[in-house]
Short mmCIF file of N, CA and C in Angstrom, two decimals:
data_model
loop_
_atom_site.label_atom_id
_atom_site.label_comp_id
_atom_site.label_asym_id
_atom_site.label_seq_id
_atom_site.Cartn_x
_atom_site.Cartn_y
_atom_site.Cartn_z
N MET A 1 77.57 112.60 172.86
CA MET A 1 78.45 113.41 171.88
C MET A 1 79.34 112.18 171.00
N GLN A 2 79.54 111.58 171.54
CA GLN A 2 80.58 110.47 170.74
C GLN A 2 79.46 109.45 169.97
N ARG A 3 78.10 109.39 170.29
CA ARG A 3 77.08 108.44 169.53
C ARG A 3 76.81 109.59 168.48
N THR A 4 76.77 110.85 168.32
CA THR A 4 76.26 111.92 167.48
C THR A 4 77.39 111.83 166.14
N GLY A 5 78.92 111.78 166.97
CA GLY A 5 79.84 111.63 166.05
C GLY A 5 79.92 110.32 164.87
N LEU A 6 79.36 109.17 165.40
CA LEU A 6 79.13 107.75 165.10
C LEU A 6 78.09 108.02 163.72
N LEU A 7 77.12 108.66 164.08
CA LEU A 7 75.96 108.91 163.07
C LEU A 7 76.41 109.77 162.06
N ILE A 8 77.15 110.68 162.22
CA ILE A 8 77.56 111.96 161.44
C ILE A 8 78.48 111.44 160.26
N VAL A 9 79.39 110.66 160.72
CA VAL A 9 80.33 110.24 159.86
C VAL A 9 79.92 109.12 158.99
N PRO A 10 79.13 108.28 159.07
CA PRO A 10 78.53 107.38 158.32
C PRO A 10 77.76 107.93 157.05
N GLY A 11 77.16 109.00 157.62
CA GLY A 11 76.09 110.18 157.09
C GLY A 11 76.81 110.61 156.12
N ILE A 12 77.68 111.20 156.26
CA ILE A 12 78.80 111.94 155.32
C ILE A 12 79.23 110.97 154.41
N ILE A 13 79.70 110.02 154.58
CA ILE A 13 80.25 108.88 153.65
C ILE A 13 79.17 108.66 152.53
N ALA A 14 78.04 108.31 153.27
CA ALA A 14 76.75 107.95 152.24
C ALA A 14 76.49 108.69 151.06
N VAL A 15 76.57 110.43 151.88
CA VAL A 15 76.32 111.37 151.02
C VAL A 15 77.27 111.44 149.71
N ALA A 16 78.75 111.58 150.34
CA ALA A 16 80.00 111.62 149.30
C ALA A 16 79.89 110.64 148.15
N LEU A 17 79.24 109.19 148.68
CA LEU A 17 79.19 107.92 147.61
C LEU A 17 78.11 108.53 146.73
N PHE A 18 76.69 108.85 147.12
CA PHE A 18 75.83 109.28 146.32
C PHE A 18 76.15 110.36 145.28
N LEU A 19 76.89 111.39 145.81
CA LEU A 19 77.22 112.32 144.92
C LEU A 19 78.10 111.93 144.07
N GLY A 20 79.13 111.08 144.51
CA GLY A 20 80.04 110.61 143.39
C GLY A 20 79.46 109.72 142.33
N LEU A 21 78.74 108.79 142.78
CA LEU A 21 78.12 108.13 141.83
C LEU A 21 77.17 108.49 140.97
N ASN A 22 76.15 109.67 141.45
CA ASN A 22 75.43 110.37 140.61
C ASN A 22 76.22 111.41 139.52
N THR A 23 77.30 111.93 139.74
CA THR A 23 78.05 112.78 138.95
C THR A 23 78.69 111.59 137.70
N PHE A 24 78.99 110.21 138.04
CA PHE A 24 79.51 109.74 137.17
C PHE A 24 78.54 109.17 136.30
N ASN A 25 77.37 108.83 136.55
CA ASN A 25 76.24 108.44 135.69
C ASN A 25 75.40 109.34 135.08
N SER A 26 76.15 110.88 135.29
CA SER A 26 75.30 111.76 134.63
C SER A 26 74.69 111.62 133.13
N PRO A 27 74.00 112.14 132.67
CA PRO A 27 73.74 112.15 131.36
C PRO A 27 74.65 112.47 130.12
N GLY A 28 75.51 113.29 130.41
CA GLY A 28 76.74 113.68 129.56
C GLY A 28 77.77 112.50 129.44
N ASN A 29 77.81 111.66 130.59
CA ASN A 29 78.89 110.77 130.39
C ASN A 29 78.06 109.28 129.95
N ASN A 30 77.02 109.20 129.37
CA ASN A 30 76.39 107.90 128.87
C ASN A 30 76.65 107.89 127.71
N PRO A 31 76.96 106.79 127.12
CA PRO A 31 77.14 106.76 125.70
C PRO A 31 76.40 106.33 124.53
N ASN A 32 74.88 106.01 125.61
CA ASN A 32 74.05 105.70 124.95
C ASN A 32 72.95 106.90 124.71
N ASN A 33 73.40 108.07 125.24
CA ASN A 33 72.61 109.13 124.93
C ASN A 33 72.66 109.77 123.53
N PRO A 34 71.37 110.04 123.21
CA PRO A 34 71.48 110.39 121.85
C PRO A 34 72.26 111.58 121.36
N SER A 35 72.23 112.54 122.38
CA SER A 35 73.05 113.89 122.14
C SER A 35 74.22 113.57 122.15
N THR A 36 75.01 112.48 122.84
CA THR A 36 76.41 112.12 122.42
C THR A 36 76.84 111.67 121.40
N ALA A 37 75.75 110.95 120.64
CA ALA A 37 75.85 110.05 119.72
C ALA A 37 75.81 110.92 118.62
N ALA A 38 75.06 112.05 118.38
CA ALA A 38 74.91 112.80 117.44
C ALA A 38 76.30 113.83 117.10
N ASN A 39 77.39 113.62 118.11
CA ASN A 39 78.79 114.24 118.02
C ASN A 39 79.60 113.35 117.00
N LEU A 40 79.20 112.31 116.94
CA LEU A 40 80.12 111.38 116.33
C LEU A 40 80.46 111.82 114.64
N ASP A 41 81.85 111.61 114.44
CA ASP A 41 82.15 112.08 112.90
C ASP A 41 82.32 111.13 112.21
N PHE A 42 82.20 109.88 112.73
CA PHE A 42 82.31 108.63 111.40
C PHE A 42 80.82 107.82 111.57
N ASN A 43 80.99 107.03 110.40
CA ASN A 43 79.65 106.42 110.76
C ASN A 43 79.88 104.69 110.05
N ALA A 44 80.98 104.42 110.11
CA ALA A 44 81.14 102.92 110.24
C ALA A 44 82.59 102.63 110.66
N TYR A 45 82.64 101.50 111.35
CA TYR A 45 83.81 100.67 111.97
C TYR A 45 83.88 99.45 111.75
N SER A 46 85.24 98.83 111.09
CA SER A 46 85.38 97.65 110.92
C SER A 46 86.64 97.19 111.32
N GLU A 47 86.75 95.69 111.87
CA GLU A 47 88.07 95.24 111.90
C GLU A 47 88.28 93.93 111.31
N GLY A 48 89.14 94.08 110.81
CA GLY A 48 89.76 92.79 110.10
C GLY A 48 89.08 92.67 108.82
N ILE A 49 89.31 93.64 107.90
CA ILE A 49 88.90 93.86 106.52
C ILE A 49 89.50 93.06 105.74
N ASN A 50 88.72 92.62 104.43
CA ASN A 50 89.38 91.65 103.40
C ASN A 50 88.53 92.11 102.24
N THR A 51 89.18 93.22 101.22
CA THR A 51 88.40 93.90 100.01
C THR A 51 89.21 93.03 98.83
N ILE A 52 88.21 92.55 97.93
CA ILE A 52 88.59 92.28 96.88
C ILE A 52 88.08 93.10 95.66
N LEU A 53 88.58 93.62 94.87
CA LEU A 53 88.21 94.54 93.80
C LEU A 53 88.86 93.92 92.47
N TYR A 54 87.67 93.93 91.47
CA TYR A 54 87.69 93.28 90.31
C TYR A 54 87.75 93.95 89.08
N ASP A 55 88.39 93.80 88.11
CA ASP A 55 88.40 94.60 86.61
C ASP A 55 87.00 94.47 85.81
N VAL A 56 87.09 95.16 84.91
CA VAL A 56 85.77 94.82 83.84
C VAL A 56 85.41 93.52 83.19
N ASP A 57 86.87 92.76 83.24
CA ASP A 57 87.08 91.41 82.73
C ASP A 57 86.53 90.44 83.91
N GLY A 58 86.28 90.68 85.11
CA GLY A 58 86.21 89.88 86.13
C GLY A 58 87.29 89.37 86.79
N ARG A 59 88.61 89.99 86.47
CA ARG A 59 89.76 89.33 87.01
C ARG A 59 90.07 90.53 88.41
N ILE A 60 90.86 89.77 89.30
CA ILE A 60 91.12 90.48 90.31
C ILE A 60 92.06 91.42 89.63
N ASN A 61 91.88 92.59 90.23
CA ASN A 61 92.38 94.17 89.86
C ASN A 61 93.54 94.34 91.22
N TYR A 62 92.74 94.34 92.43
CA TYR A 62 93.84 94.30 93.54
C TYR A 62 92.88 93.99 94.80
N THR A 63 93.72 93.76 96.04
CA THR A 63 92.97 93.22 97.52
C THR A 63 93.64 94.48 98.14
N LEU A 64 92.84 94.33 99.24
CA LEU A 64 93.01 95.59 100.44
C LEU A 64 92.61 94.80 101.80
N GLN A 65 93.50 94.57 102.52
CA GLN A 65 93.20 94.08 103.81
C GLN A 65 94.10 95.22 105.06
N ALA A 66 93.35 95.21 106.27
CA ALA A 66 93.63 96.05 107.03
C ALA A 66 93.01 95.40 108.25
N GLN A 67 93.94 95.68 109.48
CA GLN A 67 93.50 95.30 110.94
C GLN A 67 92.02 96.41 111.22
N ARG A 68 92.06 97.47 110.57
CA ARG A 68 90.96 98.42 111.36
C ARG A 68 90.61 99.43 110.34
N GLN A 69 89.39 99.79 110.06
CA GLN A 69 88.77 100.70 109.03
C GLN A 69 87.97 101.63 109.92
N VAL A 70 88.24 102.81 109.67
CA VAL A 70 87.04 103.84 110.10
C VAL A 70 86.48 104.81 109.14
N HIS A 71 85.13 104.48 108.43
CA HIS A 71 84.78 105.46 107.46
C HIS A 71 84.14 106.58 108.36
N TYR A 72 84.43 108.17 108.05
CA TYR A 72 84.07 109.12 108.57
C TYR A 72 82.98 109.80 107.47
N ASN A 73 82.26 110.85 107.97
CA ASN A 73 81.10 111.40 107.51
C ASN A 73 81.59 112.02 106.29
N ASP A 74 82.82 112.55 105.95
CA ASP A 74 83.25 113.07 104.86
C ASP A 74 83.61 112.43 103.99
N ASP A 75 83.45 111.21 103.77
CA ASP A 75 83.52 109.90 102.80
C ASP A 75 85.09 109.93 102.81
N THR A 76 85.80 109.69 103.83
CA THR A 76 87.06 109.46 103.75
C THR A 76 87.10 108.19 104.83
N SER A 77 88.50 107.38 104.66
CA SER A 77 88.38 106.34 105.46
C SER A 77 90.01 106.09 105.87
N GLU A 78 90.07 105.68 107.10
CA GLU A 78 91.63 105.64 107.73
C GLU A 78 91.70 104.18 108.09
N LEU A 79 92.92 103.53 107.40
CA LEU A 79 93.32 102.34 107.74
C LEU A 79 94.40 101.93 108.83
N GLN A 80 94.28 101.06 109.48
CA GLN A 80 95.57 100.66 110.05
C GLN A 80 96.13 99.25 109.82
N LYS A 81 97.25 99.28 109.63
CA LYS A 81 98.08 98.22 109.21
C LYS A 81 97.62 97.64 107.60
N PRO A 82 97.41 98.44 106.60
CA PRO A 82 96.94 98.32 105.46
C PRO A 82 97.97 97.25 104.63
N PHE A 83 97.44 96.26 103.81
CA PHE A 83 98.16 95.30 103.01
C PHE A 83 97.62 95.45 101.74
N ILE A 84 98.04 95.83 100.70
CA ILE A 84 97.33 95.88 99.46
C ILE A 84 98.13 95.17 98.34
N ARG A 85 97.38 94.21 97.46
CA ARG A 85 98.17 93.53 96.68
C ARG A 85 97.62 93.83 95.42
N LEU A 86 98.26 94.16 94.49
CA LEU A 86 98.03 94.81 93.15
C LEU A 86 98.17 93.50 92.16
N PHE A 87 97.08 93.28 91.17
CA PHE A 87 97.39 92.38 90.22
C PHE A 87 97.25 92.80 88.87
N GLN A 88 97.98 91.95 88.00
CA GLN A 88 98.29 92.54 86.61
C GLN A 88 98.33 91.09 85.77
N ASP A 89 97.25 91.20 84.86
CA ASP A 89 96.76 89.87 84.11
C ASP A 89 96.73 88.68 84.76
N GLY A 90 95.79 88.92 85.93
CA GLY A 90 95.52 87.56 87.21
C GLY A 90 96.45 87.36 87.84
N ASP A 91 97.62 87.89 87.86
CA ASP A 91 98.95 87.45 88.43
C ASP A 91 99.28 88.33 89.51
N SER A 92 99.68 88.09 91.04
CA SER A 92 100.27 89.12 91.92
C SER A 92 101.36 90.01 91.47
N ARG A 93 101.50 91.09 91.27
CA ARG A 93 102.70 91.69 90.96
C ARG A 93 103.22 92.62 91.92
N TRP A 94 102.64 93.25 92.69
CA TRP A 94 103.16 94.15 93.84
C TRP A 94 102.55 93.90 94.92
N ASN A 95 103.05 94.19 96.03
CA ASN A 95 102.55 93.90 97.55
C ASN A 95 102.93 95.11 98.24
N ILE A 96 102.19 96.12 98.71
CA ILE A 96 102.20 97.22 99.49
C ILE A 96 102.00 97.03 100.93
N VAL A 97 102.68 97.47 101.99
CA VAL A 97 102.19 97.38 103.69
C VAL A 97 102.56 98.66 104.08
N ALA A 98 102.05 99.07 105.14
CA ALA A 98 102.33 100.40 105.83
C ALA A 98 101.86 100.40 106.96
N ASP A 99 102.06 101.19 108.01
CA ASP A 99 101.58 101.28 109.27
C ASP A 99 100.24 102.05 109.43
N SER A 100 99.52 102.86 108.56
CA SER A 100 98.42 103.33 108.43
C SER A 100 98.22 103.98 106.91
N GLY A 101 96.95 104.19 106.72
CA GLY A 101 96.66 104.62 105.53
C GLY A 101 95.48 105.40 105.63
N LYS A 102 95.03 106.46 104.53
CA LYS A 102 93.71 107.13 104.38
C LYS A 102 93.39 107.07 102.85
N ILE A 103 92.10 106.86 102.75
CA ILE A 103 91.35 106.70 101.55
C ILE A 103 90.64 107.99 101.26
N SER A 104 90.87 108.83 100.12
CA SER A 104 89.91 109.77 99.86
C SER A 104 89.26 109.59 98.42
N SER A 105 88.33 110.48 98.17
CA SER A 105 87.96 110.74 96.59
C SER A 105 87.69 111.85 96.29
N PHE A 106 87.59 112.15 94.91
CA PHE A 106 87.21 113.57 94.54
C PHE A 106 86.72 113.27 93.20
N GLU A 107 86.25 114.50 92.47
CA GLU A 107 85.73 114.47 91.06
C GLU A 107 86.24 115.29 90.40
N THR A 108 86.68 114.66 89.10
CA THR A 108 87.54 115.91 88.17
C THR A 108 86.62 116.92 87.49
N ALA A 109 87.12 117.70 87.00
CA ALA A 109 86.29 118.33 85.99
C ALA A 109 85.48 117.83 85.11
N SER A 110 85.73 116.53 84.61
CA SER A 110 85.00 115.66 83.86
C SER A 110 84.25 114.91 84.25
N ASN A 111 83.93 115.37 85.80
CA ASN A 111 82.77 114.03 86.50
C ASN A 111 83.43 112.79 86.68
N THR A 112 84.32 112.54 86.65
CA THR A 112 85.21 111.39 86.75
C THR A 112 85.59 111.21 88.44
N ARG A 113 85.18 110.19 88.82
CA ARG A 113 85.60 109.75 90.48
C ARG A 113 87.03 109.43 90.45
N VAL A 114 87.91 109.85 91.26
CA VAL A 114 89.45 109.64 91.61
C VAL A 114 89.40 109.12 93.02
N ASP A 115 89.98 108.16 93.44
CA ASP A 115 90.27 107.33 94.69
C ASP A 115 91.54 107.60 94.93
N ARG A 116 91.86 107.88 95.77
CA ARG A 116 93.35 108.20 96.63
C ARG A 116 93.84 107.50 97.54
N ILE A 117 94.91 106.74 97.71
CA ILE A 117 95.20 105.89 99.10
C ILE A 117 96.48 106.65 99.30
N GLU A 118 96.67 107.17 100.57
CA GLU A 118 97.80 107.71 101.18
C GLU A 118 98.22 106.60 102.39
N LEU A 119 99.63 106.15 102.07
CA LEU A 119 99.99 105.50 103.15
C LEU A 119 101.13 105.96 103.81
N ILE A 120 100.96 105.94 105.30
CA ILE A 120 102.14 106.56 106.25
C ILE A 120 102.76 105.54 107.08
N GLY A 121 103.95 105.72 107.50
CA GLY A 121 104.49 104.92 108.38
C GLY A 121 105.15 103.48 107.76
N ASP A 122 106.72 103.67 107.57
CA ASP A 122 107.02 102.13 107.20
C ASP A 122 106.38 101.80 105.96
N VAL A 123 106.43 102.40 104.96
CA VAL A 123 105.85 102.12 103.72
C VAL A 123 106.60 101.13 102.98
N GLN A 124 106.22 99.55 102.87
CA GLN A 124 107.34 98.79 101.76
C GLN A 124 106.32 98.34 100.72
N VAL A 125 107.01 98.28 99.65
CA VAL A 125 106.57 98.09 98.17
C VAL A 125 107.77 96.74 97.85
N TYR A 126 107.08 95.62 97.59
CA TYR A 126 107.86 94.49 97.20
C TYR A 126 107.16 93.45 96.24
#
């Protein structure tokens, strides 16, 4: 009877480990599974971005830096710790920092594209 107990206990432990590991590695938990990847609502992710935009004369119009940027399928972007530097006549005029931000765009009735940046949390302009 004691020998049977010695065989049953390790068997139960082995079955429990197998079921636990099998559940953990199921297809629903696999990030490489195509069905899981299809549910993502973003199409780009960047860290440590530094963007420079120029005017029509080739002078710097503004710069945008952020710790992280996520671009979503609806053509919006979220920024973590954005830093914007605005230039006028080639000289830095304004610096803007915030905890986070959101970039979106839309078209007006005259088919002109307008980009909008919303800054959120401890916004400072100097």
